[in-house]
Short mmCIF file of C-alpha atoms in Angstrom, two decimals:
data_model
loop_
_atom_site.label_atom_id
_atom_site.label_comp_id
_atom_site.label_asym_id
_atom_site.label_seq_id
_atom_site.Cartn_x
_atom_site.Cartn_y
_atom_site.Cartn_z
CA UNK A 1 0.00 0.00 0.00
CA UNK A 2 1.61 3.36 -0.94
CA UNK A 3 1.94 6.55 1.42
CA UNK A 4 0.16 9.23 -1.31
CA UNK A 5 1.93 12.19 0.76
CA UNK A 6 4.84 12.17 2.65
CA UNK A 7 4.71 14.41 5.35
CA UNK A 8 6.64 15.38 8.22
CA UNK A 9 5.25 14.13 11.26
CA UNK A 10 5.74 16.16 14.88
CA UNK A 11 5.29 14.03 18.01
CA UNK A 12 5.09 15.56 21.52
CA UNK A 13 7.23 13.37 23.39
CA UNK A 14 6.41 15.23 26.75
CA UNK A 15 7.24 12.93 29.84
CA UNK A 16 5.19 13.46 33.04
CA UNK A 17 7.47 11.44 35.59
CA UNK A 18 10.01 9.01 35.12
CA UNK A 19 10.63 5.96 37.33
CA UNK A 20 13.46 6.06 40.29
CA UNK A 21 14.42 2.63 38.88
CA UNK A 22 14.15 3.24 35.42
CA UNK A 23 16.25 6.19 35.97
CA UNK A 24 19.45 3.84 37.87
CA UNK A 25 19.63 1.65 34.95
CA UNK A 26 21.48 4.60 33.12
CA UNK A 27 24.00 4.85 35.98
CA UNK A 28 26.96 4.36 35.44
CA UNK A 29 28.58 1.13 37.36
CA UNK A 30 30.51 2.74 39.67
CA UNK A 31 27.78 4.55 41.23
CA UNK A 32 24.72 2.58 40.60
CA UNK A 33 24.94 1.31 44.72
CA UNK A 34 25.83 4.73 45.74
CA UNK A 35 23.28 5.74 47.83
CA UNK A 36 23.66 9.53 47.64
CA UNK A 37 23.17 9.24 44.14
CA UNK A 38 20.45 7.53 44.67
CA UNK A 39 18.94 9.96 46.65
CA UNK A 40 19.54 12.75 44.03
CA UNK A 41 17.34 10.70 41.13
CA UNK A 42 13.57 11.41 42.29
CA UNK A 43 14.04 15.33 42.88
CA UNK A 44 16.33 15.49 39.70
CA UNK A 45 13.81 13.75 37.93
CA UNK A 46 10.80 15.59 38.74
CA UNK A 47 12.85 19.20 37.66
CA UNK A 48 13.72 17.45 34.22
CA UNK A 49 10.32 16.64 33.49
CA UNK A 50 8.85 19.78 34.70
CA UNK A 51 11.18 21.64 32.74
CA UNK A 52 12.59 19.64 29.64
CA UNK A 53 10.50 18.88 26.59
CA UNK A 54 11.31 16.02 24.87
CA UNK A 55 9.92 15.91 21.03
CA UNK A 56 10.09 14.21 17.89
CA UNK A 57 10.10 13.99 14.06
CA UNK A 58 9.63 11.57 11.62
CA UNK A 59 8.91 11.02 7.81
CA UNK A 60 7.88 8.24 5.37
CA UNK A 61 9.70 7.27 2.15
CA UNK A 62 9.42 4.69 -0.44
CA UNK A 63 12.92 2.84 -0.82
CA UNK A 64 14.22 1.23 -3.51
CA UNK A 65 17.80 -0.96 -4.03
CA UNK A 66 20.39 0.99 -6.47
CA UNK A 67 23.47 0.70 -7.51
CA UNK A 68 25.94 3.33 -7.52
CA UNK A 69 27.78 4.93 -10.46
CA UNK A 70 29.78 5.03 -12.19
CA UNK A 71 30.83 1.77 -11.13
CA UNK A 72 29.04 -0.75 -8.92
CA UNK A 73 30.66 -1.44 -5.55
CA UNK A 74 27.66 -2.33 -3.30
CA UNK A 75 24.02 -2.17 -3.19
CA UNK A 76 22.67 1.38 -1.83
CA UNK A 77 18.89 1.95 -0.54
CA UNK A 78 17.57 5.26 -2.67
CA UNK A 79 14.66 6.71 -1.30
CA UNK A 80 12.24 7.79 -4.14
CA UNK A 81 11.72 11.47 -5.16
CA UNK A 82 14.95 12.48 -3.40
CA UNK A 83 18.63 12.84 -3.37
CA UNK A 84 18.81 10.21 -0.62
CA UNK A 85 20.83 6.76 -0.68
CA UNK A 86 21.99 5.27 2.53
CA UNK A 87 24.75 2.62 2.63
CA UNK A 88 26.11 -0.19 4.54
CA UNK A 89 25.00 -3.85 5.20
CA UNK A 90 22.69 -3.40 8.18
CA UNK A 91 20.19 -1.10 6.70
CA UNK A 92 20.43 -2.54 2.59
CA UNK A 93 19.72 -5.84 5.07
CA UNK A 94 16.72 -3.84 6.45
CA UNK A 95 15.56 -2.17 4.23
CA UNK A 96 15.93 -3.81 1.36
CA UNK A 97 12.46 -5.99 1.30
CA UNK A 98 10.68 -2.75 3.34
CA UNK A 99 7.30 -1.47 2.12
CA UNK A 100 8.40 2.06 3.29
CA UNK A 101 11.48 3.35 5.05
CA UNK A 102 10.95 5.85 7.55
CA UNK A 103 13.82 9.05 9.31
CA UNK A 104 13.11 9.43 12.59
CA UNK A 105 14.77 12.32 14.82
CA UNK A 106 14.25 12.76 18.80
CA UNK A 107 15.69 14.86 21.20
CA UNK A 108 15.46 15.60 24.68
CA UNK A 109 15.16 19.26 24.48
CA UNK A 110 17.48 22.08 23.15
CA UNK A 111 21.33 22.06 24.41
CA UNK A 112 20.53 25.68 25.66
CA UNK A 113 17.36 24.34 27.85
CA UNK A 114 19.59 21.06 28.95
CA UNK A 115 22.47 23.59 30.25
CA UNK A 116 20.37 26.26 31.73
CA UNK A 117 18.47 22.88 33.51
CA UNK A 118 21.98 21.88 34.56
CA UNK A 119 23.22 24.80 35.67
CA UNK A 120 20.61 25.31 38.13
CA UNK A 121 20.24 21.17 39.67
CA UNK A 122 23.98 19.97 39.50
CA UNK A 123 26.57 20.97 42.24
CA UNK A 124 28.89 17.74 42.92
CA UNK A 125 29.72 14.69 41.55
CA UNK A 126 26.73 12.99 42.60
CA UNK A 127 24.04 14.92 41.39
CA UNK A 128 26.47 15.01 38.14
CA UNK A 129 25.86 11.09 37.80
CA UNK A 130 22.16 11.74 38.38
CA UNK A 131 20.85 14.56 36.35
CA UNK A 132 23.02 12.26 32.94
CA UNK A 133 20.99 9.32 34.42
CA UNK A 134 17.85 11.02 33.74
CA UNK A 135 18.72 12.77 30.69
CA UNK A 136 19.31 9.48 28.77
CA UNK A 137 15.97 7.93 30.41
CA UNK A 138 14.27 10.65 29.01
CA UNK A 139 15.99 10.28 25.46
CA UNK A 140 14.86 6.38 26.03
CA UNK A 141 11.23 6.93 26.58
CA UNK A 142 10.95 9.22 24.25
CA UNK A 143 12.52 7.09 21.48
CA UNK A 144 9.39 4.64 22.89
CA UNK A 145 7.01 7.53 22.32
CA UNK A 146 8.23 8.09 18.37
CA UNK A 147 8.70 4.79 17.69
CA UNK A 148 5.07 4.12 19.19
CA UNK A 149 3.46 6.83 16.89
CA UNK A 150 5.55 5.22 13.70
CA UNK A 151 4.17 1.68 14.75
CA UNK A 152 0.36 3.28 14.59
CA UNK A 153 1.29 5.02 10.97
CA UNK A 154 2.24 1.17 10.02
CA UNK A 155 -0.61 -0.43 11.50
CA UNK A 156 -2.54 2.02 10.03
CA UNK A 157 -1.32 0.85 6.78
CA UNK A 158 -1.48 -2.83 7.70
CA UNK A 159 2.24 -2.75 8.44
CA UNK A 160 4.23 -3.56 10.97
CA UNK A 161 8.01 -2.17 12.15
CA UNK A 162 11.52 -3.11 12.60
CA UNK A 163 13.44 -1.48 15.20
CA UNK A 164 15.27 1.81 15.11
CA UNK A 165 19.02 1.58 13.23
CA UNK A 166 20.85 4.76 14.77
CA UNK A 167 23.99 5.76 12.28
CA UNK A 168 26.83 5.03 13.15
CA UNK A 169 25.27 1.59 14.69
CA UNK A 170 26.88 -1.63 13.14
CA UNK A 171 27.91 -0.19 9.49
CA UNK A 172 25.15 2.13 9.18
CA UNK A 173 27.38 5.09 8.55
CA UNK A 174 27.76 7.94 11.01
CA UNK A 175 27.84 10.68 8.27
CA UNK A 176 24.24 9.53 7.20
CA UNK A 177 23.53 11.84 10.13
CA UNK A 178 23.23 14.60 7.99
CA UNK A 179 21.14 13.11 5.33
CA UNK A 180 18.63 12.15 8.28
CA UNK A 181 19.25 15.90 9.66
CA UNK A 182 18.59 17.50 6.23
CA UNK A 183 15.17 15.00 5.39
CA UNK A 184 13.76 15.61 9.11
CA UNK A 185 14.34 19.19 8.94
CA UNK A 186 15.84 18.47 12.71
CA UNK A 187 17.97 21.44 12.75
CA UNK A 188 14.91 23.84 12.48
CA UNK A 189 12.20 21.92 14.24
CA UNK A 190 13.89 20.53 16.87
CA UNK A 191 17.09 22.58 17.52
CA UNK A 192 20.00 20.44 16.80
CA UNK A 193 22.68 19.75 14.44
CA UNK A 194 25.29 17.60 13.42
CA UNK A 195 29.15 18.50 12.18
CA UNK A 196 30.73 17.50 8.66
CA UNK A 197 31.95 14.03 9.94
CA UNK A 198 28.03 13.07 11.26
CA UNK A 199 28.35 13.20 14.90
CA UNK A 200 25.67 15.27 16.83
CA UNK A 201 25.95 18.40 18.59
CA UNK A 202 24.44 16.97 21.70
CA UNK A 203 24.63 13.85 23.67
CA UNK A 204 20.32 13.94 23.77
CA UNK A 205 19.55 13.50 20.73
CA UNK A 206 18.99 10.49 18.23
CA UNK A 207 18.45 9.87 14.50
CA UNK A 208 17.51 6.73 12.79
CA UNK A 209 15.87 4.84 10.50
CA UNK A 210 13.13 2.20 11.01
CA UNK A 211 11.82 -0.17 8.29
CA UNK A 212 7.72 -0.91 7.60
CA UNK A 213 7.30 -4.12 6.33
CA UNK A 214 4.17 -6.12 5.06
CA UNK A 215 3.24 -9.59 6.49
CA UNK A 216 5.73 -11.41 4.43
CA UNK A 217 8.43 -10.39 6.38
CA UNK A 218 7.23 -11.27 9.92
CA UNK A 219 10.55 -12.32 10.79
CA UNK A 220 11.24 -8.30 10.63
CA UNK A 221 8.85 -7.37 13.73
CA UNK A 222 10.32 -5.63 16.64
CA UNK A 223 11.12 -7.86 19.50
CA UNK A 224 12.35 -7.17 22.92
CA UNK A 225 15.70 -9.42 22.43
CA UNK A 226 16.84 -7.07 19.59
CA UNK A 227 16.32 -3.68 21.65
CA UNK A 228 19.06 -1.71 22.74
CA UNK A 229 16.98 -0.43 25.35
CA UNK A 230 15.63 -3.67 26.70
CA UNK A 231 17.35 -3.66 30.14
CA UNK A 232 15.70 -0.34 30.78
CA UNK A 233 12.75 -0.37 29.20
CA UNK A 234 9.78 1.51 30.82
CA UNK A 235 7.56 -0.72 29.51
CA UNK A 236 8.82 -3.89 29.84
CA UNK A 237 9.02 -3.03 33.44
CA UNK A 238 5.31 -3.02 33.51
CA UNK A 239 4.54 -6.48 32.01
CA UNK A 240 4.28 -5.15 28.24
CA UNK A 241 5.76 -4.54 25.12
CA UNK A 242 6.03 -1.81 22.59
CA UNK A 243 5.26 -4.06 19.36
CA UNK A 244 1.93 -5.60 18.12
CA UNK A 245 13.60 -13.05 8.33
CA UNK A 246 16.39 -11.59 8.96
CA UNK A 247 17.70 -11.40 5.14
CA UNK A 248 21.50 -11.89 3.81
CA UNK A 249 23.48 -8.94 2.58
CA UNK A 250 23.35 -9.02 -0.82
CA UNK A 251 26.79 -9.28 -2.56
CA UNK A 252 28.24 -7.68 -5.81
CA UNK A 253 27.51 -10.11 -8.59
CA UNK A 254 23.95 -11.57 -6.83
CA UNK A 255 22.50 -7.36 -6.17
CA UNK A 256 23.60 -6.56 -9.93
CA UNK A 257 21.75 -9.81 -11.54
CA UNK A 258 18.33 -9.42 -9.67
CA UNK A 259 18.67 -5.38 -10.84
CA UNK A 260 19.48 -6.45 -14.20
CA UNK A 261 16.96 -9.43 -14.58
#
């Protein structure tokens, strides 16, 4: 079924509270049995979702496997009435036998907003470790939130999702940042940006790509064991879960014959 309009979608990832235990998973080892750290998460936590306002962007595209002149070195994903071609194994894997590909963008808030936040809640070491633990459970649940509103879209559609391939993950890579910047219109919408080589001007934000397949590929559904975020995962904690064959990497001489067939 074919997306007539492709749109960019804005999706208010505003978090109400976050969980004291959700929030220690981000900790890092040394201090995750401190207990003055510990301490510091639920007052931390309620100022950063008080004041921070996590959002989100995402758009749908229809890919398609290329090749790339002038001569043919690997399979490429193009995504139709753009500019667009994204590289490496893991998302030609992915993306290759997807109905629609889809850019996703989240971020926590502004860097301005983070540092005014952090200016005004962190004094020592320990409420250092506790206001980062909360920033990255906010980046987590808000990744849910998109990711949620993209899995609607599909089911919408009579699709279902794959989950989210960050660049710079696997061989995905990083410099596809700013082709996922420039589609999303990030930079304007949601106040970030990346530099030449791909990496991100702040630690709180996230782009991606997720794949929507049809019911062919059921081996491509999201599943807890292939989350990043599984061990920390807000609603796995709860009893539930976020979602309703693998392919091989096609080499040189087997890509070019099915293109040329």
């Amino acid at each position: 079924m074919a997306v007539q309009a492709h749109q960019i979608q804005e999706v208010d990832c505003k978090i109400d509270a976050l969980d004291d235990q959700t929030v220690a998973a981000f900790l890092d080892d040394s201090v995750k049995d401190d207990p003055d750290v510990l301490a510091r998460i639920a007052p931390i936590a309620k100022r950063c979702c008080e004041t921070l306002h996590p959002k989100g962007v995402y758009k749908v595209f229809n890919p398609a496997i290329c090749t790339l002149p002038p001569d043919y070195t690997e399979p490429g994903i193009k995504l139709v009435g753009t500019m667009a071609v994204l590289h490496g194994e893991a998302v030609y894997d992915r993306m290759r036998r997807a109905n629609h590909c889809v850019m996703v963008a989240v971020t926590v808030d502004t860097a301005e907003n983070i540092q005014a936040l952090r200016v005004l809640l962190v004094h020592d070491k320990e409420d250092f470790a506790a206001f980062d633990a909360c920033l990255q459970a906010m980046g987590g649940r808000a990744e849910e939130i998109i990711t949620e509103k993209v899995n609607d879209e599909a089911h919408s559609l009579g699709l279902h999702i794959d989950n989210l391939l960050q660049a710079g993950e696997s061989d995905f890579p990083l410099d596809s940042n700013t082709q996922l910047l420039f589609y999303t219109q990030a930079e304007r919408r949601l106040g970030f940006a990346c530099e030449d080589d791909g990496s991100l001007n702040s630690e709180n934000a996230t782009l991606g790509v997720i794949g929507m397949y049809d019911a062919s590929q059921r081996g491509r559904k999201r599943a807890c064991a292939r989350c990043r975020n599984r061990e920390f995962c807000s609603i796995r904690a709860i009893g539930m879960n976020c979602h309703g064959r693998r392919g091989k990497f096609k080499k040189h001489d087997d890509a070019e014959a099915k293109l040329t067939a």
